[in-house]
Amino acid sequence: MKNSKKLPDWDLSEYYKGVDDPALEKDMADYTKKAQAFAKSYRGRVNKLEADEFLKALKSLEVLSNLGAKLSGFAYLNQTTKMKDTKATALYQKVVECLNAAGTNLLFFGLEYNKISVAQEKKLLSDTRVKKYQPYLSRMRRFKPYELKEEVETTLLEKDVTSGSAWVRYYEEYMARLSYTVKGKKYNDAEISKLYLSNNPALREAAGKEVNRVCKENSFTVGYIYNMIIKDKATEDEKRGFKRPMSSRNLSENVSDKTVDTLAETVRDNYKNIAWRFYKIKAKLLGVKKIQYWDRNAPLPIEDDKSYSWDDAVETVLKAYKEFSPKLYNIAKDFFDKPWIDAAPKDGKRSGAFCSGPMVTEHPFLMLNFSGKRNDVLTLAHELGHGCHHQLRQKNGVLNETTRMTTEEVASVFGEMLVFQSMLNNAKSNKEKISLLAMKVNDMINTAVRQIAFHFFETRAHEERRQGELSVERLNQIWLEEMKASLGPAVVVDKNSEAIWEQIGHFFFLPFYVYAYSFADCVVNSLYWLKLTGKVKNFEDKYLKLLSQTAIGDYKEIFAPFGFNPEEREFWQGGLNLISYYLDELEKLI
Ligand SMILES: [Zn+2]
């Protein structure tokens, strides 16, 4: 590989030449005109459209989606590396406003399509050209059985601003104003959580206790808000006919309640074998008998000072991808041969990393802040996984594609897994191996296990709320019970962490969402376990096919080639076995 001293920059000129490109204004005007024309042609007529005309409408929607994605994609990506450039941020704002205003012309289509009869829908879908859009069309219809009369829907929507959404907004604004003081210094929410990663145990303890103290100080308000959010959701769920509190979330993910129950129960049955065991090891590595609640993610005294040049990183990642699958490698290689990655940290550039593919039918871009640490290499592997996942989905088309949280992270975490495993294989010393394994298992437990403990907390809170309001003391008690059950005897769980649930934003703004993190991680682990055990023939091809279907396929069907059914425990147990296997390795090394 050639030795490039400079980190790559992306080149967005295939979208637009820059913020002053006259094509931007032209396309915004064009989008608005096309959206208005669409409404003029089809509003009020969707139920009368024959297949030919219906298809024409779908094609127009595709054109509009692509154009909108091109505009907003450019404006967004361009400003992420130029946050201090007022022209870049102003363009982004302008594009968003233009698309929102023009987009109101398109809303009727979904609403009207939802009202057409089953017979009419069947007739349309009997045309093979329309049938290609089935994933998109059935997504629009999925909520139909739970819809209420139009005037009720309108009232709910209008009242939402002062009920459900109002409580969420109050929660977010209220929490954002809280401040924490540690050793005389003030911190906000994001800042204080970084103290948990400090090498200094006293600082971690001070942060942990302070967060709990602030939560307790605000318990009355936050507990009140949580009760309101739960009740508001229960009222609406009941009217719509959802059987269980998690059912509406599962429907939007297109996952059965049974699948989620099986996942959650299987993870819970593995608490002892995985989390309890890990924290015992962690306590030993930290040189204490028991670790404190806030020490779960504390760094180990074993240093990792290995650093990577950009070329090292690219080589490490591509090599691991290639060893797994030459086909995946070929897709991945493009990202380095073409100007699709912006890798260097820069003044005015956003922090973190992401993969963004605004246009479904075009390649995505990767944004990184590469500084040569081991984690940066894993992040590259992660974002590249997203990039390849996107490339494999292009053929589904812009309308059929969507974001499905439960599998959106599969390719990325799997890519990270490949690179992690190759780092582990190449580790020179036991110290390095221990550090790698402990880091990985720590992460895996945070995602696969901890999020399920959260899931049980919210499930119990929603169930008990049916009998009446829950006191803060009761919520704290449920929290402590779930934390104790999942963390085990090597972690101190007591009054010093009883009110921390108030900080889990997802409980408030996206109820029953937390399991999705565990779902995705467990899917990756289960697949990776299958790869390791070599039980599935042609694993590579089956895996790549799976990636192309994650957004549009039925989970039972798309996992079938692996011989698994997500409604059965065996599927999930395989992934948990992988964590347990890494723990065995870790125990052997210590
Ligand atoms: Zn990701």
Coordinates of C-alpha atoms and ligand atoms in Angstrom, one line a residue:
M1 CA 0.0 0.0 0.0
K2 CA 1.3 3.4 -0.9
N3 CA 2.4 5.5 2.0
S4 CA 0.1 8.5 2.2
K5 CA 1.4 11.0 4.8
K6 CA -1.7 13.1 4.6
L7 CA -5.0 11.8 5.9
P8 CA -7.7 11.7 3.2
D9 CA -10.3 14.5 2.8
W10 CA -13.6 13.7 1.2
D11 CA -14.7 15.4 -2.0
L12 CA -18.4 16.4 -2.0
S13 CA -18.2 18.0 -5.5
E14 CA -20.0 15.1 -7.0
Y15 CA -23.1 16.6 -5.2
Y16 CA -22.4 20.3 -5.6
K17 CA -19.2 22.3 -6.2
G18 CA -19.6 24.3 -3.0
V19 CA -22.1 26.5 -1.1
D20 CA -22.1 29.0 -4.0
D21 CA -22.9 26.4 -6.7
P22 CA -25.9 27.9 -8.6
A23 CA -27.2 24.3 -9.0
L24 CA -28.2 24.5 -5.3
E25 CA -30.7 27.3 -5.9
K26 CA -31.9 25.7 -9.1
D27 CA -32.5 22.3 -7.4
M28 CA -34.3 23.8 -4.4
A29 CA -36.6 25.6 -6.8
D30 CA -37.0 22.4 -8.8
Y31 CA -37.8 20.4 -5.7
T32 CA -40.5 22.8 -4.7
K33 CA -42.0 22.9 -8.2
K34 CA -42.0 19.1 -8.5
A35 CA -43.5 18.6 -5.1
Q36 CA -46.3 21.1 -5.9
A37 CA -46.9 19.4 -9.2
F38 CA -47.1 16.0 -7.5
A39 CA -49.8 17.2 -5.1
K40 CA -51.7 18.8 -8.0
S41 CA -51.6 15.5 -10.0
Y42 CA -52.5 13.0 -7.2
R43 CA -54.0 14.7 -4.2
G44 CA -57.5 13.3 -3.5
R45 CA -57.1 10.6 -6.2
V46 CA -54.8 8.0 -4.7
N47 CA -57.7 5.5 -4.2
K48 CA -58.6 5.8 -7.8
L49 CA -55.2 5.3 -9.4
E50 CA -54.7 2.3 -11.7
A51 CA -51.4 0.5 -11.7
D52 CA -49.9 2.6 -14.5
E53 CA -50.6 5.9 -12.9
F54 CA -49.8 4.7 -9.5
L55 CA -46.4 3.5 -10.7
K56 CA -45.9 6.9 -12.2
A57 CA -46.6 8.5 -8.9
L58 CA -44.1 6.2 -7.1
K59 CA -41.5 7.1 -9.7
S60 CA -42.1 10.8 -9.1
L61 CA -41.7 10.2 -5.4
E62 CA -38.4 8.5 -6.0
V63 CA -37.1 11.4 -8.0
L64 CA -38.2 13.8 -5.3
S65 CA -36.6 11.7 -2.5
N66 CA -33.3 11.5 -4.4
L67 CA -33.3 15.3 -5.1
G68 CA -34.2 16.1 -1.5
A69 CA -31.5 13.7 -0.3
K70 CA -28.9 15.2 -2.6
L71 CA -29.7 18.7 -1.3
S72 CA -29.9 18.0 2.4
G73 CA -27.0 15.5 2.2
F74 CA -24.7 18.0 0.7
A75 CA -25.7 20.8 3.1
Y76 CA -25.3 18.5 6.1
L77 CA -22.0 16.9 5.2
N78 CA -20.5 20.2 4.1
Q79 CA -21.2 21.8 7.4
T80 CA -20.0 18.9 9.6
T81 CA -16.4 19.8 8.7
K82 CA -17.0 23.5 8.8
M83 CA -19.1 24.2 11.9
K84 CA -17.5 27.7 12.2
D85 CA -18.3 28.6 8.6
T86 CA -21.5 30.7 8.7
K87 CA -22.2 30.2 5.0
A88 CA -22.1 26.5 5.5
T89 CA -24.5 26.5 8.5
A90 CA -26.8 29.0 6.8
L91 CA -27.0 26.8 3.7
Y92 CA -28.0 23.8 5.8
Q93 CA -30.7 25.8 7.5
K94 CA -32.0 27.1 4.2
V95 CA -32.2 23.7 2.6
V96 CA -33.9 22.2 5.7
E97 CA -36.6 24.9 5.6
C98 CA -37.1 24.6 1.8
L99 CA -37.5 20.8 2.0
N100 CA -39.8 21.0 5.0
A101 CA -42.1 23.6 3.3
A102 CA -42.2 21.8 0.0
G103 CA -42.5 18.4 1.7
T104 CA -45.9 19.2 3.1
N105 CA -47.1 18.7 -0.5
L106 CA -46.2 15.0 -0.2
L107 CA -47.8 14.0 3.1
F108 CA -51.2 13.3 1.6
F109 CA -49.8 10.3 -0.4
G110 CA -49.2 8.0 2.6
L111 CA -52.4 9.1 4.3
E112 CA -54.5 8.4 1.3
Y113 CA -52.7 5.2 0.4
N114 CA -53.6 4.0 3.9
K115 CA -57.2 4.5 3.2
I116 CA -57.5 2.5 0.1
S117 CA -59.3 -0.9 0.4
V118 CA -57.6 -4.2 0.8
A119 CA -59.0 -5.2 -2.6
Q120 CA -57.6 -2.2 -4.3
E121 CA -54.2 -2.7 -2.7
K122 CA -54.2 -6.3 -3.8
K123 CA -55.1 -5.2 -7.3
L124 CA -52.2 -2.7 -7.4
L125 CA -49.7 -5.2 -6.0
S126 CA -50.7 -7.8 -8.7
D127 CA -48.8 -5.6 -11.1
T128 CA -45.2 -6.8 -10.9
R129 CA -43.8 -3.3 -11.4
V130 CA -45.8 -2.0 -8.3
K131 CA -44.9 -5.2 -6.3
K132 CA -41.2 -4.1 -6.4
Y133 CA -42.3 -1.3 -3.9
Q134 CA -44.0 -3.7 -1.5
P135 CA -41.6 -3.1 1.4
Y136 CA -42.4 0.7 1.2
L137 CA -46.1 0.2 0.7
S138 CA -46.5 -2.3 3.5
R139 CA -44.6 -0.1 5.8
M140 CA -47.2 2.6 5.3
R141 CA -50.0 0.1 5.9
R142 CA -48.5 -1.6 9.0
F143 CA -50.2 0.7 11.5
K144 CA -53.5 0.7 9.7
P145 CA -55.2 -1.8 12.1
Y146 CA -54.3 0.5 15.0
E147 CA -55.5 3.7 13.4
L148 CA -58.4 5.6 14.9
K149 CA -61.1 7.7 13.3
E150 CA -59.7 10.7 11.5
E151 CA -61.1 13.3 13.9
V152 CA -59.7 11.3 16.8
E153 CA -56.3 11.1 15.1
T154 CA -56.4 14.9 14.5
T155 CA -57.3 15.6 18.1
L156 CA -54.6 13.3 19.4
L157 CA -52.0 15.0 17.2
E158 CA -53.2 18.5 18.3
K159 CA -53.3 17.5 22.0
D160 CA -49.9 15.8 21.8
V161 CA -48.1 19.2 21.8
T162 CA -49.5 19.7 25.3
S163 CA -49.5 16.1 26.6
G164 CA -47.1 13.4 25.6
S165 CA -44.6 15.5 23.6
A166 CA -44.9 18.3 26.2
W167 CA -43.7 16.0 29.0
V168 CA -40.8 14.8 26.8
R169 CA -39.8 18.3 26.1
Y170 CA -40.1 19.3 29.7
Y171 CA -37.9 16.4 30.7
E172 CA -35.2 17.3 28.1
E173 CA -35.1 21.0 28.9
Y174 CA -35.2 20.3 32.6
M175 CA -32.3 17.8 32.5
A176 CA -30.3 20.0 30.3
R177 CA -30.3 22.7 32.9
L178 CA -29.0 20.5 35.7
S179 CA -25.5 21.0 36.7
Y180 CA -23.1 18.9 38.7
T181 CA -20.3 19.9 41.0
V182 CA -17.2 17.8 41.6
K183 CA -14.4 19.1 43.8
G184 CA -15.6 22.7 43.2
K185 CA -15.8 22.4 39.5
K186 CA -19.1 22.6 37.6
Y187 CA -20.0 20.0 34.9
N188 CA -22.9 19.4 32.6
D189 CA -24.4 16.0 31.9
A190 CA -22.0 15.0 29.1
E191 CA -18.9 16.3 30.9
I192 CA -19.5 14.5 34.2
S193 CA -20.0 11.1 32.5
K194 CA -16.4 11.4 31.2
L195 CA -15.2 11.4 34.8
Y196 CA -16.3 7.8 35.1
L197 CA -13.4 7.0 32.7
S198 CA -10.8 8.7 34.8
N199 CA -7.8 6.8 36.2
N200 CA -8.5 8.3 39.6
P201 CA -10.9 6.2 41.7
A202 CA -11.7 9.1 44.0
L203 CA -12.7 11.2 41.1
R204 CA -15.0 8.5 39.7
E205 CA -16.5 8.1 43.1
A206 CA -17.1 11.8 43.5
A207 CA -18.8 11.9 40.1
G208 CA -20.9 8.8 40.7
K209 CA -22.2 10.1 44.0
E210 CA -22.8 13.6 42.6
V211 CA -24.9 12.3 39.7
N212 CA -27.1 10.3 42.1
R213 CA -27.4 13.3 44.5
V214 CA -28.6 15.6 41.7
C215 CA -31.0 12.9 40.5
K216 CA -32.4 12.5 44.0
E217 CA -32.7 16.3 44.4
N218 CA -34.9 16.4 41.3
S219 CA -36.7 13.1 41.9
F220 CA -40.1 14.7 42.6
T221 CA -40.2 16.4 39.2
V222 CA -38.6 13.7 37.2
G223 CA -40.8 11.0 38.8
Y224 CA -43.9 13.0 38.1
I225 CA -42.9 13.5 34.4
Y226 CA -42.2 9.7 34.1
N227 CA -45.6 8.8 35.5
M228 CA -47.2 11.2 33.0
I229 CA -45.3 9.8 30.0
I230 CA -46.2 6.2 30.9
K231 CA -49.9 7.0 31.5
D232 CA -50.2 9.1 28.4
K233 CA -48.8 6.3 26.3
A234 CA -51.0 3.7 28.1
T235 CA -54.1 5.7 27.3
E236 CA -53.2 6.0 23.6
D237 CA -52.1 2.3 23.4
E238 CA -55.4 1.2 24.8
K239 CA -57.5 3.3 22.4
R240 CA -55.5 1.9 19.5
G241 CA -55.7 -1.7 20.6
F242 CA -52.0 -2.4 21.4
K243 CA -51.9 -5.4 23.8
R244 CA -48.7 -4.6 25.6
P245 CA -46.7 -1.4 26.4
M246 CA -43.8 -2.5 24.1
S247 CA -46.1 -3.6 21.2
S248 CA -46.2 -0.3 19.3
R249 CA -42.4 0.1 19.3
N250 CA -42.1 -3.5 18.1
L251 CA -44.5 -2.8 15.3
S252 CA -42.5 0.1 14.1
E253 CA -39.3 -2.1 14.2
N254 CA -41.4 -4.9 12.6
V255 CA -40.3 -7.3 15.3
S256 CA -42.7 -9.6 17.1
D257 CA -43.3 -9.3 20.8
K258 CA -42.3 -12.9 21.1
T259 CA -38.9 -12.2 19.6
V260 CA -38.2 -9.4 22.1
D261 CA -39.4 -11.5 25.0
T262 CA -37.1 -14.4 23.9
L263 CA -34.2 -12.1 23.6
A264 CA -34.7 -10.4 26.9
E265 CA -35.3 -13.7 28.8
T266 CA -32.3 -15.4 27.2
V267 CA -30.0 -12.5 28.2
R268 CA -31.4 -12.5 31.7
D269 CA -30.7 -16.2 32.1
N270 CA -27.1 -15.4 31.2
Y271 CA -26.5 -12.5 33.7
K272 CA -24.6 -14.8 36.0
N273 CA -22.5 -16.6 33.5
I274 CA -21.5 -13.3 31.8
A275 CA -21.9 -10.1 33.7
W276 CA -21.4 -11.4 37.2
R277 CA -18.3 -13.3 36.0
F278 CA -16.9 -10.3 34.2
Y279 CA -17.2 -7.9 37.1
K280 CA -15.5 -10.3 39.4
I281 CA -12.6 -10.4 37.0
K282 CA -12.7 -6.6 36.6
A283 CA -12.5 -6.2 40.4
K284 CA -9.5 -8.4 40.5
L285 CA -7.8 -6.4 37.7
L286 CA -8.6 -3.2 39.5
G287 CA -7.2 -4.7 42.7
V288 CA -10.3 -4.5 44.8
K289 CA -12.8 -7.0 46.3
K290 CA -15.9 -5.3 44.8
I291 CA -16.2 -2.6 42.3
Q292 CA -18.4 0.4 42.8
Y293 CA -21.4 1.1 40.6
W294 CA -19.5 3.9 38.9
D295 CA -16.4 1.8 38.3
R296 CA -18.0 -0.5 35.7
N297 CA -16.3 1.3 32.8
A298 CA -13.1 2.3 34.7
P299 CA -9.9 2.0 32.7
L300 CA -7.7 -0.9 33.6
P301 CA -4.2 -0.2 35.1
I302 CA -2.9 -2.1 32.1
E303 CA -1.9 0.6 29.6
D304 CA -2.5 0.4 25.9
D305 CA -0.1 2.8 24.3
K306 CA 0.1 1.3 20.8
S307 CA -0.4 3.8 18.1
Y308 CA -1.3 3.4 14.4
S309 CA -0.5 5.5 11.4
W310 CA -3.4 6.0 8.9
D311 CA -1.7 3.5 6.6
D312 CA -1.4 1.0 9.4
A313 CA -5.0 1.5 10.3
V314 CA -6.2 1.0 6.7
E315 CA -4.1 -2.0 6.3
T316 CA -5.2 -3.6 9.5
V317 CA -8.9 -3.1 8.7
L318 CA -8.7 -4.1 5.1
K319 CA -6.7 -7.2 5.9
A320 CA -9.3 -8.3 8.5
Y321 CA -12.1 -7.7 6.0
K322 CA -10.3 -9.6 3.3
E323 CA -9.6 -12.6 5.4
F324 CA -13.3 -12.8 6.2
S325 CA -14.6 -12.1 2.7
P326 CA -12.9 -11.1 -0.5
K327 CA -16.3 -9.8 -1.7
L328 CA -16.7 -7.5 1.3
Y329 CA -13.1 -6.4 0.9
N330 CA -13.8 -5.3 -2.7
I331 CA -16.7 -3.2 -1.5
A332 CA -14.6 -1.8 1.3
K333 CA -11.5 -1.0 -0.8
D334 CA -13.4 1.6 -2.8
F335 CA -13.6 3.8 0.2
F336 CA -9.9 4.2 0.2
D337 CA -9.3 4.4 -3.5
K338 CA -11.9 7.2 -3.9
P339 CA -12.3 10.5 -1.9
W340 CA -15.1 9.2 0.3
I341 CA -13.5 9.6 3.7
D342 CA -12.7 12.7 5.8
A343 CA -10.3 11.4 8.3
A344 CA -8.3 14.2 10.0
P345 CA -9.5 16.1 13.1
K346 CA -9.7 19.8 12.1
D347 CA -10.6 23.1 13.6
G348 CA -14.4 23.6 13.3
K349 CA -15.1 19.9 12.5
R350 CA -17.7 17.9 14.4
S351 CA -16.4 15.5 16.9
G352 CA -16.9 11.7 16.7
A353 CA -17.4 9.6 13.6
F354 CA -20.2 8.6 11.3
C355 CA -21.1 7.1 8.0
S356 CA -23.7 9.0 6.0
G357 CA -25.3 8.0 2.8
P358 CA -27.8 10.7 2.0
M359 CA -28.6 9.2 -1.4
V360 CA -29.6 5.5 -1.1
T361 CA -28.6 4.8 -4.7
E362 CA -25.1 6.4 -4.4
H363 CA -22.1 5.6 -2.2
P364 CA -21.9 7.0 1.3
F365 CA -19.2 9.1 3.0
L366 CA -17.3 8.4 6.2
M367 CA -16.4 11.1 8.7
L368 CA -13.7 10.3 11.3
N369 CA -11.5 12.1 13.7
F370 CA -8.5 9.8 13.4
S371 CA -5.8 10.3 16.0
G372 CA -4.0 6.9 15.7
K373 CA -5.3 5.2 18.9
R374 CA -6.5 1.6 18.9
N375 CA -10.0 2.8 19.3
D376 CA -9.7 4.9 16.1
V377 CA -8.8 1.8 14.2
L378 CA -11.9 0.0 15.6
T379 CA -14.0 3.1 14.7
L380 CA -12.7 3.0 11.1
A381 CA -13.7 -0.7 11.0
H382 CA -17.1 0.2 12.4
E383 CA -17.9 3.1 10.0
L384 CA -16.6 1.1 7.1
G385 CA -19.0 -1.7 8.0
H386 CA -21.9 0.9 7.8
G387 CA -20.4 2.0 4.4
C388 CA -20.4 -1.5 3.0
H389 CA -23.9 -2.2 4.4
H390 CA -25.1 0.9 2.5
Q391 CA -23.5 -0.3 -0.7
L392 CA -25.2 -3.7 -0.5
R393 CA -28.6 -2.0 -0.1
Q394 CA -28.4 0.4 -3.0
K395 CA -30.4 -1.9 -5.3
N396 CA -33.4 -1.8 -3.0
G397 CA -34.2 1.7 -4.1
V398 CA -34.8 4.9 -2.2
L399 CA -38.5 4.2 -1.2
N400 CA -38.0 0.7 0.1
E401 CA -35.0 1.5 2.2
T402 CA -35.4 2.7 5.7
T403 CA -33.6 2.7 9.1
R404 CA -34.4 -0.2 11.3
M405 CA -32.6 0.2 14.6
T406 CA -32.5 -3.5 15.4
T407 CA -30.2 -4.3 12.5
E408 CA -28.7 -0.9 11.5
E409 CA -25.6 -1.7 13.6
V410 CA -25.1 -5.3 12.4
A411 CA -22.5 -4.7 9.6
S412 CA -20.7 -2.0 11.6
V413 CA -20.3 -4.1 14.8
F414 CA -19.5 -7.2 12.8
G415 CA -16.7 -5.2 11.0
E416 CA -15.4 -4.1 14.3
M417 CA -15.5 -7.7 15.5
L418 CA -13.4 -8.8 12.5
V419 CA -10.7 -6.3 13.3
F420 CA -10.9 -6.9 17.1
Q421 CA -10.3 -10.6 16.5
S422 CA -7.3 -10.0 14.2
M423 CA -5.8 -7.6 16.8
L424 CA -6.3 -10.3 19.4
N425 CA -4.6 -12.9 17.1
N426 CA -1.7 -10.5 16.6
A427 CA -1.3 -9.4 20.1
K428 CA 2.3 -9.8 21.2
S429 CA 2.0 -10.0 25.0
N430 CA -0.5 -11.4 27.6
K431 CA -0.9 -7.9 28.8
E432 CA -2.1 -6.7 25.4
K433 CA -4.5 -9.6 25.1
I434 CA -6.0 -9.0 28.5
S435 CA -6.5 -5.3 27.8
L436 CA -8.1 -6.1 24.4
L437 CA -10.4 -8.8 25.8
A438 CA -11.4 -6.9 28.8
M439 CA -12.3 -3.8 26.7
K440 CA -14.3 -5.9 24.3
V441 CA -16.2 -7.9 26.9
N442 CA -16.9 -4.6 28.8
D443 CA -18.4 -3.1 25.7
M444 CA -20.4 -6.2 24.9
I445 CA -21.9 -6.3 28.4
N446 CA -22.8 -2.6 28.2
T447 CA -24.7 -3.2 25.1
A448 CA -26.0 -6.7 25.1
V449 CA -26.7 -7.2 28.8
R450 CA -27.1 -3.7 30.4
Q451 CA -29.7 -2.6 27.9
I452 CA -31.8 -5.6 28.7
A453 CA -31.7 -4.7 32.4
F454 CA -33.0 -1.3 31.3
H455 CA -35.7 -3.1 29.3
F456 CA -36.9 -5.0 32.4
F457 CA -36.9 -1.8 34.4
E458 CA -39.2 0.0 32.0
T459 CA -41.3 -3.1 31.4
R460 CA -42.0 -3.3 35.2
A461 CA -42.6 0.4 35.5
H462 CA -45.2 0.4 32.7
E463 CA -46.9 -2.7 34.0
E464 CA -47.1 -1.4 37.6
R465 CA -48.3 2.0 36.5
R466 CA -51.5 0.3 35.3
Q467 CA -52.4 -0.1 39.0
G468 CA -51.8 3.6 39.8
E469 CA -49.0 6.1 40.1
L470 CA -45.5 4.9 41.1
S471 CA -43.7 6.7 43.8
V472 CA -40.1 7.7 43.4
E473 CA -39.2 5.3 46.1
R474 CA -40.8 2.4 44.2
L475 CA -39.1 3.4 40.9
N476 CA -35.8 3.5 42.8
Q477 CA -36.5 0.1 44.2
I478 CA -37.3 -1.5 40.9
W479 CA -34.1 0.1 39.5
L480 CA -31.9 -1.3 42.2
E481 CA -33.4 -4.8 41.9
E482 CA -32.8 -4.9 38.1
M483 CA -29.3 -3.5 38.5
K484 CA -28.4 -6.0 41.3
A485 CA -29.8 -8.9 39.2
S486 CA -27.7 -8.0 36.2
L487 CA -24.5 -6.8 37.7
G488 CA -24.1 -9.5 40.4
P489 CA -22.3 -9.7 43.8
A490 CA -19.0 -8.2 42.6
V491 CA -20.6 -4.7 42.0
V492 CA -21.8 -2.5 44.9
V493 CA -25.4 -1.5 44.1
D494 CA -26.9 0.6 46.9
K495 CA -28.5 3.9 47.7
N496 CA -25.6 5.7 46.0
S497 CA -27.0 4.8 42.6
E498 CA -30.7 4.3 43.2
A499 CA -31.9 7.4 41.3
I500 CA -29.7 7.0 38.2
W501 CA -32.6 5.8 36.1
E502 CA -33.7 9.4 35.8
Q503 CA -30.7 9.9 33.5
I504 CA -31.7 7.3 30.9
G505 CA -33.2 9.6 28.3
H506 CA -34.7 6.7 26.2
F507 CA -37.1 5.8 29.0
F508 CA -38.6 9.2 28.5
F509 CA -38.4 10.1 24.8
L510 CA -38.4 6.6 23.2
P511 CA -40.0 4.1 25.5
F512 CA -39.1 0.5 24.7
Y513 CA -36.2 1.4 22.5
V514 CA -33.3 0.3 24.7
Y515 CA -33.7 -3.4 23.8
A516 CA -32.8 -2.5 20.2
Y517 CA -29.2 -1.9 21.2
S518 CA -29.0 -5.4 22.7
F519 CA -30.9 -6.9 19.8
A520 CA -28.4 -5.6 17.3
D521 CA -25.4 -6.6 19.3
C522 CA -26.7 -10.1 20.0
V523 CA -27.5 -10.6 16.3
V524 CA -23.8 -9.8 15.5
N525 CA -22.6 -12.0 18.3
S526 CA -24.8 -14.9 17.2
L527 CA -23.7 -14.5 13.6
Y528 CA -20.0 -14.2 14.6
W529 CA -20.4 -17.3 16.8
L530 CA -21.8 -19.2 13.8
K531 CA -18.8 -18.1 11.7
L532 CA -16.4 -19.2 14.4
T533 CA -18.0 -22.6 14.9
G534 CA -18.2 -23.1 11.1
K535 CA -21.6 -24.6 11.3
V536 CA -23.1 -22.7 8.4
K537 CA -22.1 -23.5 4.8
N538 CA -21.3 -20.5 2.6
F539 CA -21.5 -18.2 5.6
E540 CA -19.9 -15.3 3.7
D541 CA -22.5 -15.2 0.9
K542 CA -25.4 -15.7 3.3
Y543 CA -24.1 -12.9 5.5
L544 CA -23.8 -10.4 2.6
K545 CA -27.3 -11.3 1.4
L546 CA -28.6 -10.8 4.9
L547 CA -27.0 -7.3 4.9
S548 CA -28.8 -6.4 1.7
Q549 CA -32.2 -7.3 3.3
T550 CA -32.0 -6.0 6.8
A551 CA -34.3 -3.0 6.2
I552 CA -36.8 -4.7 4.0
G553 CA -37.0 -8.4 5.1
D554 CA -39.0 -10.3 7.7
Y555 CA -36.5 -11.3 10.4
K556 CA -37.7 -14.9 10.6
E557 CA -37.1 -15.2 6.8
I558 CA -33.8 -13.4 6.6
F559 CA -32.2 -15.4 9.4
A560 CA -33.6 -18.7 8.2
P561 CA -30.5 -19.4 5.9
F562 CA -28.5 -19.5 9.1
G563 CA -30.8 -22.2 10.5
F564 CA -32.2 -19.9 13.2
N565 CA -35.4 -18.3 14.3
P566 CA -35.2 -15.2 16.4
E567 CA -38.3 -16.3 18.3
E568 CA -36.3 -19.2 19.7
R569 CA -33.7 -19.0 22.5
E570 CA -31.0 -20.9 20.6
F571 CA -30.6 -18.0 18.2
W572 CA -29.7 -15.6 21.0
Q573 CA -27.8 -18.1 23.1
G574 CA -25.2 -18.5 20.4
G575 CA -24.3 -14.8 20.7
L576 CA -24.1 -15.0 24.5
N577 CA -21.8 -18.0 24.1
L578 CA -19.4 -15.8 22.2
I579 CA -19.1 -13.4 25.2
S580 CA -18.7 -16.3 27.5
Y581 CA -16.0 -17.7 25.3
Y582 CA -14.1 -14.5 25.5
L583 CA -14.5 -14.5 29.2
D584 CA -13.0 -18.0 29.3
E585 CA -10.0 -16.7 27.4
L586 CA -9.7 -13.8 29.8
E587 CA -9.8 -16.1 32.8
K588 CA -7.1 -18.3 31.4
L589 CA -4.8 -15.3 30.8
I590 CA -5.3 -14.0 34.3
Ligands
ZN1 ZN -22.7 2.7 14.2

